[in-house]
Coordinates of C-alpha atoms and ligand atoms in Angstrom, one line a residue:
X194 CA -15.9 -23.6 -9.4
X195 CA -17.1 -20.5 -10.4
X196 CA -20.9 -18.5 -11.3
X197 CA -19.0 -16.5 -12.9
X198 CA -19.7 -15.0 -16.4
X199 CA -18.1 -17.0 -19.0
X200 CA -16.5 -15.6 -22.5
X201 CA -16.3 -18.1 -25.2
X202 CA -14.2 -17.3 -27.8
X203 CA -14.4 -18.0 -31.5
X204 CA -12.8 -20.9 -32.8
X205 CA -8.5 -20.4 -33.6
X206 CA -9.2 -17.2 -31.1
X207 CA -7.6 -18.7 -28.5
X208 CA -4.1 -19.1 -29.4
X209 CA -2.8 -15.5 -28.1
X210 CA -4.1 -16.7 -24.8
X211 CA -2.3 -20.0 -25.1
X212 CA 0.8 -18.1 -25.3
X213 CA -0.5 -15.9 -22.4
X214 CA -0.5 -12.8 -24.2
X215 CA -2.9 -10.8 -21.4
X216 CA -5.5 -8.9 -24.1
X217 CA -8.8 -10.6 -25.6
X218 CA -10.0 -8.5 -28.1
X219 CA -13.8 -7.6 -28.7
X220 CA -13.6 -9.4 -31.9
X221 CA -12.5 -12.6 -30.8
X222 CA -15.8 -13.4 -28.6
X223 CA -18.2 -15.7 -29.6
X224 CA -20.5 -15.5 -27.0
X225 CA -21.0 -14.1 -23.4
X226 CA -23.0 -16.4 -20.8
X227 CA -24.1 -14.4 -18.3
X228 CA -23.5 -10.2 -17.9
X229 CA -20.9 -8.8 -18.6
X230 CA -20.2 -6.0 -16.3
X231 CA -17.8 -2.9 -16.8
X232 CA -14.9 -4.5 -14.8
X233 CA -16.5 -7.4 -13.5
X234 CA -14.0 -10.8 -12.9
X235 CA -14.4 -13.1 -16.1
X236 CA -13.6 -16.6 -16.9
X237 CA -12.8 -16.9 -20.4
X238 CA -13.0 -20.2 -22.4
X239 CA -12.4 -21.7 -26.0
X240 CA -15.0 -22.7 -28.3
X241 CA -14.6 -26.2 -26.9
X242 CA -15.2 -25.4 -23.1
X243 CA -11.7 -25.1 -22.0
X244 CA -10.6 -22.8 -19.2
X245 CA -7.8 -20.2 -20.5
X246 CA -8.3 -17.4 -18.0
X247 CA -9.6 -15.1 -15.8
X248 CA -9.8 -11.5 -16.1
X249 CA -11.4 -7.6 -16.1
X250 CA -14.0 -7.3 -18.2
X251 CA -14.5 -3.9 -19.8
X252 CA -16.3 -2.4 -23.5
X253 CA -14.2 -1.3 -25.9
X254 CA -12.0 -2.9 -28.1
X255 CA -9.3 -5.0 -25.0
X256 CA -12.1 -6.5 -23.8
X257 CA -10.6 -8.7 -21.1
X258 CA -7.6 -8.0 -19.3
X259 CA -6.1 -11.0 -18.0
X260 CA -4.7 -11.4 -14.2
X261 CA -4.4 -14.8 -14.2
X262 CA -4.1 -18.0 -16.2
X263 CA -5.5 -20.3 -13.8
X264 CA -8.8 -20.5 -11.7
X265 CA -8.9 -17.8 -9.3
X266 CA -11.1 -15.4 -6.7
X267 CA -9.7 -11.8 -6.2
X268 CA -9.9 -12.2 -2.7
X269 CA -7.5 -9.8 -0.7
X270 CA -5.3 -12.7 -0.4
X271 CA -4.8 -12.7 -4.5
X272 CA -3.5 -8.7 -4.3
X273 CA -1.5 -9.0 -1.6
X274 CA 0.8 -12.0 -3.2
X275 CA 0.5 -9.9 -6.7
X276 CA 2.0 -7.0 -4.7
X277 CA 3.9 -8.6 -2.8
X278 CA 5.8 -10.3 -6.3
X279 CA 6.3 -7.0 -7.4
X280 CA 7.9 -5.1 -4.3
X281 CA 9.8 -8.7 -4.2
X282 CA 11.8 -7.8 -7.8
X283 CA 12.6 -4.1 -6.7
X284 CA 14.1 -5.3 -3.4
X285 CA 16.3 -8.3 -5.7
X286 CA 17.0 -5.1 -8.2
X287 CA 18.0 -2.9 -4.8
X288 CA 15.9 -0.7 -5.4
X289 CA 14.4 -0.8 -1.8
X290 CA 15.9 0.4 1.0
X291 CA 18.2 2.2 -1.0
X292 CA 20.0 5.7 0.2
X293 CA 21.0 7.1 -3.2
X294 CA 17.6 6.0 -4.9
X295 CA 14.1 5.9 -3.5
X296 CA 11.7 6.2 -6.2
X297 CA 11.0 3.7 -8.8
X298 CA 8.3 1.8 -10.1
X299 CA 6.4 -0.4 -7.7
X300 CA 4.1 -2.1 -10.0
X301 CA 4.2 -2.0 -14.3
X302 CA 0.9 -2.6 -15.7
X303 CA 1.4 -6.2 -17.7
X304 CA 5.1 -6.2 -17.2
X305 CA 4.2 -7.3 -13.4
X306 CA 0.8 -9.4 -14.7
X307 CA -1.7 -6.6 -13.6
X308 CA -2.9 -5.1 -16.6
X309 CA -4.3 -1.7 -16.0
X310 CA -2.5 -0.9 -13.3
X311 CA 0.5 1.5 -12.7
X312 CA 1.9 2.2 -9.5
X313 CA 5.2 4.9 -8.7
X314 CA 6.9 4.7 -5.4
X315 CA 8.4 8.0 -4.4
X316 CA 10.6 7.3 -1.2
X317 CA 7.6 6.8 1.2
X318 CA 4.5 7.6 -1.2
X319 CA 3.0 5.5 -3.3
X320 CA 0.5 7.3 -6.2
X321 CA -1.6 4.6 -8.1
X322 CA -2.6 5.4 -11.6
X323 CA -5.5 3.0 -13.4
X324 CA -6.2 2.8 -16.9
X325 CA -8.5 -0.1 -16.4
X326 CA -12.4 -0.2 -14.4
X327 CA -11.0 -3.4 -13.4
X328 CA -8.4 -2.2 -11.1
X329 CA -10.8 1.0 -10.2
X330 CA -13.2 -1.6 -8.6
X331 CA -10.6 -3.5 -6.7
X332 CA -8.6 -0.2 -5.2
X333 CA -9.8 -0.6 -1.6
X334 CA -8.0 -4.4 -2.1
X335 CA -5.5 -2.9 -3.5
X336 CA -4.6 -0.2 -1.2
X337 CA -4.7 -2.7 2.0
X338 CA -2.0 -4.7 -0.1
X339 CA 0.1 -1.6 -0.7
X340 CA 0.0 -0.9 2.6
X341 CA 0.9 -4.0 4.1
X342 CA 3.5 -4.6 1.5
X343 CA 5.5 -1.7 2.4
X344 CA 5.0 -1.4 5.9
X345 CA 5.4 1.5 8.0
X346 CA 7.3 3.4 5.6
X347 CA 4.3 4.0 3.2
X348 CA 2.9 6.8 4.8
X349 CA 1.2 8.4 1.8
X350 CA -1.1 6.9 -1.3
X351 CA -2.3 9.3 -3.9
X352 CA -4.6 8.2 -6.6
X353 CA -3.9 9.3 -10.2
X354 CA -6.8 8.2 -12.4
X355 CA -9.1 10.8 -13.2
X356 CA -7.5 11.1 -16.8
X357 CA -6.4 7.5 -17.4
X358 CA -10.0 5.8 -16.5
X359 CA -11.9 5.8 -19.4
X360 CA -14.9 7.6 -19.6
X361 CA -17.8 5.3 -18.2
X362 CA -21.4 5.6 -16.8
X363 CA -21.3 5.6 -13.2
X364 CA -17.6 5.7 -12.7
X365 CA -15.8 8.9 -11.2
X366 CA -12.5 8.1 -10.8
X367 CA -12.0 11.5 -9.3
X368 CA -8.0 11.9 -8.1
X369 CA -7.1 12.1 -4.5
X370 CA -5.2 11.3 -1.2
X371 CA -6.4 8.0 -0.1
X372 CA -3.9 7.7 2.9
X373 CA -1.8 10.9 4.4
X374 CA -1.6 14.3 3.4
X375 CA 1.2 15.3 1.3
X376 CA 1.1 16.2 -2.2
X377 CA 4.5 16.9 -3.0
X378 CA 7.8 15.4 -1.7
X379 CA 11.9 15.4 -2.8
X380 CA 13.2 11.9 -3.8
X381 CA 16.7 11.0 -4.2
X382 CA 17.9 9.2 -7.9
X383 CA 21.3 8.1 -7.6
X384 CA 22.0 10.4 -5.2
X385 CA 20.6 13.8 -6.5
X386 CA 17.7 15.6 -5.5
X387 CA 14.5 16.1 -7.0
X388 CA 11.0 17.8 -6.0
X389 CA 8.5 16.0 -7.8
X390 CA 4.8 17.2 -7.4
X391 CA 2.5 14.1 -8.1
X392 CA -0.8 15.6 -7.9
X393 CA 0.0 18.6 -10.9
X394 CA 2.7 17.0 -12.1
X395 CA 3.2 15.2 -15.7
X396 CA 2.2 11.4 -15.4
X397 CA 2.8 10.2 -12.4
X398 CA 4.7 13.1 -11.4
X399 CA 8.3 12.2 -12.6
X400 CA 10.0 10.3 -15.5
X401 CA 11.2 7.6 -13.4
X402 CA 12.1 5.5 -16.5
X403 CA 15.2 7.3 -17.7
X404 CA 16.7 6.9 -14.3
X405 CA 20.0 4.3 -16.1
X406 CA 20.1 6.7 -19.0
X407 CA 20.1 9.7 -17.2
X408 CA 23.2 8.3 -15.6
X409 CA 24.4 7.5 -19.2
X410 CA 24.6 11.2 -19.9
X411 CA 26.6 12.0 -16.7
X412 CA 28.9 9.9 -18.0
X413 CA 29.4 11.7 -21.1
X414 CA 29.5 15.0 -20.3
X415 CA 32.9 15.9 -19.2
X416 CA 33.8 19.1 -20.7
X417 CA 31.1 18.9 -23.1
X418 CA 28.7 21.7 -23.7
X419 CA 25.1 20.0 -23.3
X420 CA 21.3 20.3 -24.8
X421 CA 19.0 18.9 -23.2
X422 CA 16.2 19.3 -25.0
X423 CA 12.2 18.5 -24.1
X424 CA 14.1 18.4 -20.5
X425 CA 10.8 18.5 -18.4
X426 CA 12.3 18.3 -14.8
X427 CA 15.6 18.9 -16.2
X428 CA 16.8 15.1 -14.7
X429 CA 19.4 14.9 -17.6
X430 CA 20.5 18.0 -17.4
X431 CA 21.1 17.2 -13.2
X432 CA 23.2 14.4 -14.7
X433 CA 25.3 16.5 -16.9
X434 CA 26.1 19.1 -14.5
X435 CA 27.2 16.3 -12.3
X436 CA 29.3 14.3 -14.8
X437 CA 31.2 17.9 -15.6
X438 CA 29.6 19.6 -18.3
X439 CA 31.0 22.8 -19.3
X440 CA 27.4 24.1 -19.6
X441 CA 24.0 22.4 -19.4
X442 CA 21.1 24.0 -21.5
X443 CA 17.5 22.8 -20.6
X444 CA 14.8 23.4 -22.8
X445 CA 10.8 22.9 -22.7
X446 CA 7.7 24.6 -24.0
X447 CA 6.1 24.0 -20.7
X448 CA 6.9 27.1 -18.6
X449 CA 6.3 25.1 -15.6
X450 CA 8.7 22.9 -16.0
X451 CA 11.4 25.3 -16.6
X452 CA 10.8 26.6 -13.2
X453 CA 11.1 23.3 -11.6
X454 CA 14.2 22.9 -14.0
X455 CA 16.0 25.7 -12.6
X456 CA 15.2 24.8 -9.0
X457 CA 16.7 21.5 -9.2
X458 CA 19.8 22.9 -10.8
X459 CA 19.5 25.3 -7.7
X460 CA 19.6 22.5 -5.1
X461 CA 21.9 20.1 -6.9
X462 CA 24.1 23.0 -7.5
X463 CA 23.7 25.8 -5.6
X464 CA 24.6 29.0 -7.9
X465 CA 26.4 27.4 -10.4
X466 CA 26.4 29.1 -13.6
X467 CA 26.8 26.6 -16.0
X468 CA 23.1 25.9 -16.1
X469 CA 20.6 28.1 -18.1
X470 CA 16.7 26.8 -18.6
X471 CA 14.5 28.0 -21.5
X472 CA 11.3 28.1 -22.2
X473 CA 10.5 27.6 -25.8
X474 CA 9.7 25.4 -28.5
X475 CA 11.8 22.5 -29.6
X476 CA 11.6 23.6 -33.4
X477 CA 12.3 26.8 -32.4
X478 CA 14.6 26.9 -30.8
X479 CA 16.7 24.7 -33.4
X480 CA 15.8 27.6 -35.7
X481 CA 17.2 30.4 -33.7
X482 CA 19.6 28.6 -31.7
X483 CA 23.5 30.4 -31.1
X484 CA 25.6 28.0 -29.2
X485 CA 27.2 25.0 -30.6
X486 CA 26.3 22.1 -28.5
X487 CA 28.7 18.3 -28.7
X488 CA 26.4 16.4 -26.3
X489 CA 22.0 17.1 -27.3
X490 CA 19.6 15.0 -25.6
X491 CA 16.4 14.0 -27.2
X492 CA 13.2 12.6 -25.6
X493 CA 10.0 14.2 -27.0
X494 CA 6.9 13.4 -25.5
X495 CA 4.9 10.1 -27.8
X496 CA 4.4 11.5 -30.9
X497 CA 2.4 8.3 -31.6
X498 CA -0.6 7.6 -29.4
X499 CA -2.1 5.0 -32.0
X500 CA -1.3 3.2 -34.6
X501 CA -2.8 4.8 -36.7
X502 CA -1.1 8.1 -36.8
X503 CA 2.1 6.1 -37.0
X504 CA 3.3 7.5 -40.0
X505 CA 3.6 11.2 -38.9
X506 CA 5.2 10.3 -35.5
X507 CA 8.0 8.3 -37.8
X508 CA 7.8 11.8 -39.7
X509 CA 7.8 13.7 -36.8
X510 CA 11.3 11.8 -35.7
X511 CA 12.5 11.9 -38.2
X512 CA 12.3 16.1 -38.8
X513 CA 13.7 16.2 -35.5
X514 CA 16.6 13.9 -35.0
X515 CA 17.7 15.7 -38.5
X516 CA 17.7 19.4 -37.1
X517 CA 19.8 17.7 -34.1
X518 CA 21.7 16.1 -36.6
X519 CA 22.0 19.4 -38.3
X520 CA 23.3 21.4 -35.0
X521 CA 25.4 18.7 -33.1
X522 CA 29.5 19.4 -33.3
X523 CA 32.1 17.4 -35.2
X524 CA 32.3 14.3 -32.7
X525 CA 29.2 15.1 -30.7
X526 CA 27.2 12.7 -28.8
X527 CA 23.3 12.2 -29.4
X528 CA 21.1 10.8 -26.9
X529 CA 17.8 10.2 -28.7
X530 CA 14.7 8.7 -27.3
X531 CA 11.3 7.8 -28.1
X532 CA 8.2 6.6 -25.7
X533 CA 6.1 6.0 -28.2
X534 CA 4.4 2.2 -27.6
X535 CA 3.4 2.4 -30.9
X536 CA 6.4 2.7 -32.4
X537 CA 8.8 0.0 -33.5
X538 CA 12.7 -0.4 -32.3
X539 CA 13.1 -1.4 -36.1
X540 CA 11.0 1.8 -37.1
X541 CA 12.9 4.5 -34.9
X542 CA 16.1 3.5 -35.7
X543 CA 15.0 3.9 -39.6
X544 CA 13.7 7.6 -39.0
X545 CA 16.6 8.1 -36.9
X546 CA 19.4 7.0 -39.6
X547 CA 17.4 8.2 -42.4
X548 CA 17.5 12.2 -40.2
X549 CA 21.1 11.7 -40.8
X550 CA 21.4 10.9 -44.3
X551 CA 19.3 13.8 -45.0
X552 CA 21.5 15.7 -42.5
X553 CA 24.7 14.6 -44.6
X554 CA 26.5 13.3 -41.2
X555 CA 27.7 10.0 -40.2
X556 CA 27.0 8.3 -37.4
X557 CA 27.7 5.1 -35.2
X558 CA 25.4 3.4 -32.7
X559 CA 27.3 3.1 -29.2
X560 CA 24.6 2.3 -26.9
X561 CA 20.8 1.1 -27.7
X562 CA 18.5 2.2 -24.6
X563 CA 15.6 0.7 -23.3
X564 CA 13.7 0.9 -19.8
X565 CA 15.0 -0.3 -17.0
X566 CA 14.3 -3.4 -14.7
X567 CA 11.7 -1.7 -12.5
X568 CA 9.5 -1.4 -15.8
X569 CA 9.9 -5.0 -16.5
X570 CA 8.3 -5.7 -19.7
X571 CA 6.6 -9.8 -20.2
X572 CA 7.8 -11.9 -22.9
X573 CA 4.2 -12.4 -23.9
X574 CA 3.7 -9.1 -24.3
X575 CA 6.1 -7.5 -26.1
X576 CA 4.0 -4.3 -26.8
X577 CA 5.0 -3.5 -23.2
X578 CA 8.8 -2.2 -24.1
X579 CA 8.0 1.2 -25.1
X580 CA 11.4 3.3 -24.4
X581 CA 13.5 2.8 -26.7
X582 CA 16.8 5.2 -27.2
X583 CA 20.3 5.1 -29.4
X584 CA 23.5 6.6 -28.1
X585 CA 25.3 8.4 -31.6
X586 CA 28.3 9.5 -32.1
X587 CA 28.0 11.9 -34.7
X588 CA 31.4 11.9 -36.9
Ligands
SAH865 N1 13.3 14.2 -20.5 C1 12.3 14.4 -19.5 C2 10.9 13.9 -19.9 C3 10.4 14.5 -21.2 S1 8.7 14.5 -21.3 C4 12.8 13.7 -18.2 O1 13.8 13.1 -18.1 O2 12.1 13.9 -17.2 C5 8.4 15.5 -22.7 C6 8.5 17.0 -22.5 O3 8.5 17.6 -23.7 C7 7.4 17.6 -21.6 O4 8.0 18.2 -20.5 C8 6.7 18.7 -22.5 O5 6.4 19.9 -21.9 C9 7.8 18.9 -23.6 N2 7.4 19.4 -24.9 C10 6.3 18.9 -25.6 N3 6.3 19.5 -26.8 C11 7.4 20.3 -26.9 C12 7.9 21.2 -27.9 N4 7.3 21.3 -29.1 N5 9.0 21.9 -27.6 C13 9.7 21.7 -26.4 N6 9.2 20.9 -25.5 C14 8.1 20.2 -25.7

């Protein structure tokens, strides 16, 4: 059907693909017929001529990212259903059209079968974040697809990609407004209000994923005095206020983000004293801190980028969740988190239980947290459920 360029892969390479995990690895080819360009569409085939795939070529060590599983051409047609699939499951989650909520995640990388592709919806603006040259040659398809997905309602796209692209020859995926003007906007989650600045802001701009665990935490706080530290935004400690804390503290190293802390506490809650932000370090503040705290939140930034530094991020948690450990009241409740992909369920709960052994407390598990349905995460890719959290109750 296609002139495309073909990947063969070495014999017994092809079983991931079989059970459509979406990666080929360099190490798997055999041979390339044809070139290979840096994000070029690829048809990828076992050692005996038989069609697996189609995906975006690109050096480096995922060679092939797969979008599809049968014969295909990128046409516009091919975005607009893949969009179109993915706006479909936020509308079936009611996540559309929604007047307490109106910013979740339009599109999840591999978890909606577009590998390399991230896309955040913030009630009316859409900013698009690429990790893969793949998707960076195909934006201009892409955009037309978000745009006629959503309608009239999208009146702002904002590319995010100068720092996720990796560094190529000839590519400058420099960031930008590719439709409208704004660069900042307030969004509504579950009903409270947030300002979230997506061209400075931290990822996309806001840590959409916590949205069901955030609302966790307002659940728990009734007359509890709360921590919530590496707060960012302060979105749990929004929660906690709302669900009747008896005080909320906020903590982050990130001056920045203290400030925009303290102004969402200001428009949630207009002059209500309960709340106090901080700027200062996590360890630090352990270290120095006064009050006594029965609710502490927990979600650190990855401490594990690779694999390979795995062992100190399982350190790393483990140092931490025992100085919270350490500080929480007699019948306190710890919410702790890690984002870390390369970190396994199996292996955060281990650092997490072994933090309290050394801690000398006892603890039971009352809730184990994951992301929620508009990060949807494919059974063929499992490496795609990175947030994973435990609810304590710390006797
Ligand atoms: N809980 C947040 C997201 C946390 S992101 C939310 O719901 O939106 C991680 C945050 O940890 C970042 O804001 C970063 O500034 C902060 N951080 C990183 N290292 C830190 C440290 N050593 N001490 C305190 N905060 C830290």
């Amino acid at each position: 059907m296609s002139e495309r360029t073909r990947i063969v892969l070495k014999s017994g390479k092809d079983q991931s693909l079989r059970r459509y995990h979406p990666w080929v690895f360099s190490g798997a080819i055999k041979k390339i017929h044809g070139i290979a360009r840096e994000g070029e569409l690829v048809d990828v085939y076992d050692n005996h001529d038989e069609f697996l795939a189609a995906g975006h070529y690109q050096q480096g060590s995922i060679a092939v990212r797969i979008i599809s599983f049968e014969q295909v051409e990128t046409d516009q047609g091919f975005w607009d259903r893949k969009i179109a699939g993915a706006w479909s499951l936020r509308e079936n989650l009611g996540l559309t059209g929604n007047d307490r909520t109106n910013v979740f995640r339009w599109v999840n990388a591999e978890g909606d079968g577009l590998p390399g592709l991230i896309v955040d919806y913030y009630g009316g603006v859409a900013v698009v974040q690429m990790h893969s040259i793949g998707m960076f040659r195909n934006l201009g398809a892409l955009v037309e697809a978000l745009k006629k997905v959503a309608g009239e309602q999208l009146h702002t796209i904002y590319n995010k990609s100068e720092t996720t692209l990796p560094d190529k020859p000839g590519i400058t995926g420099k960031s930008g407004l590719l439709l409208g003007k704004q660069e900042r906007g307030e969004v509504l989650e579950n009903g409270y209000r947030f300002n979230v600045n997506w061209v400075e802001g931290q990822k996309t701009g806001f840590f959409i994923d916590q949205r069901e665990n955030r609302k966790l935490v307002g659940e728990y706080s009734k007359g509890r005095k709360v921590l919530n530290m590496f707060g960012y935004t302060g979105g749990f400690s929004i929660y906690g206020m709302g669900g009747g804390a008896k005080l909320v503290h906020s903590v982050d190293s990130s001056g920045k983000a203290i400030d925009l802390t303290r102004e969402h506490a200001e428009m949630n809650f207009p002059g209500d004293k309960r709340h106090l932000a901080m700027a200062v370090d996590a360890f630090r503040y352990f270290k120095e801190m006064k009050e006594s705290y029965d609710l502490i939140i927990l979600d650190p930034p990855a401490f594990a980028k690779h694999q390979n530094v795995l062992n100190n991020a399982l350190q790393g948690y483990k140092r931490l969740n025992q100085r919270a450990f350490e500080a929480i009241a007699p019948g306190g409740i710890l919410f702790t988190f890690s984002c870390s992909q390369a970190v396994s369920r199996e292996n955060f709960r281990k650092s997490v239980f072994v933090a309290a052994a050394n801690a000398g407390r006892n603890a039971r598990i009352l809730h184990q947290l994951s992301q929620p349905a508009d990060h949807p995460v494919s059974i063929y890719h499992p490496e795609g459920e990175y947030l994973k959290g435990l609810v304590l109750m710390v006797e």
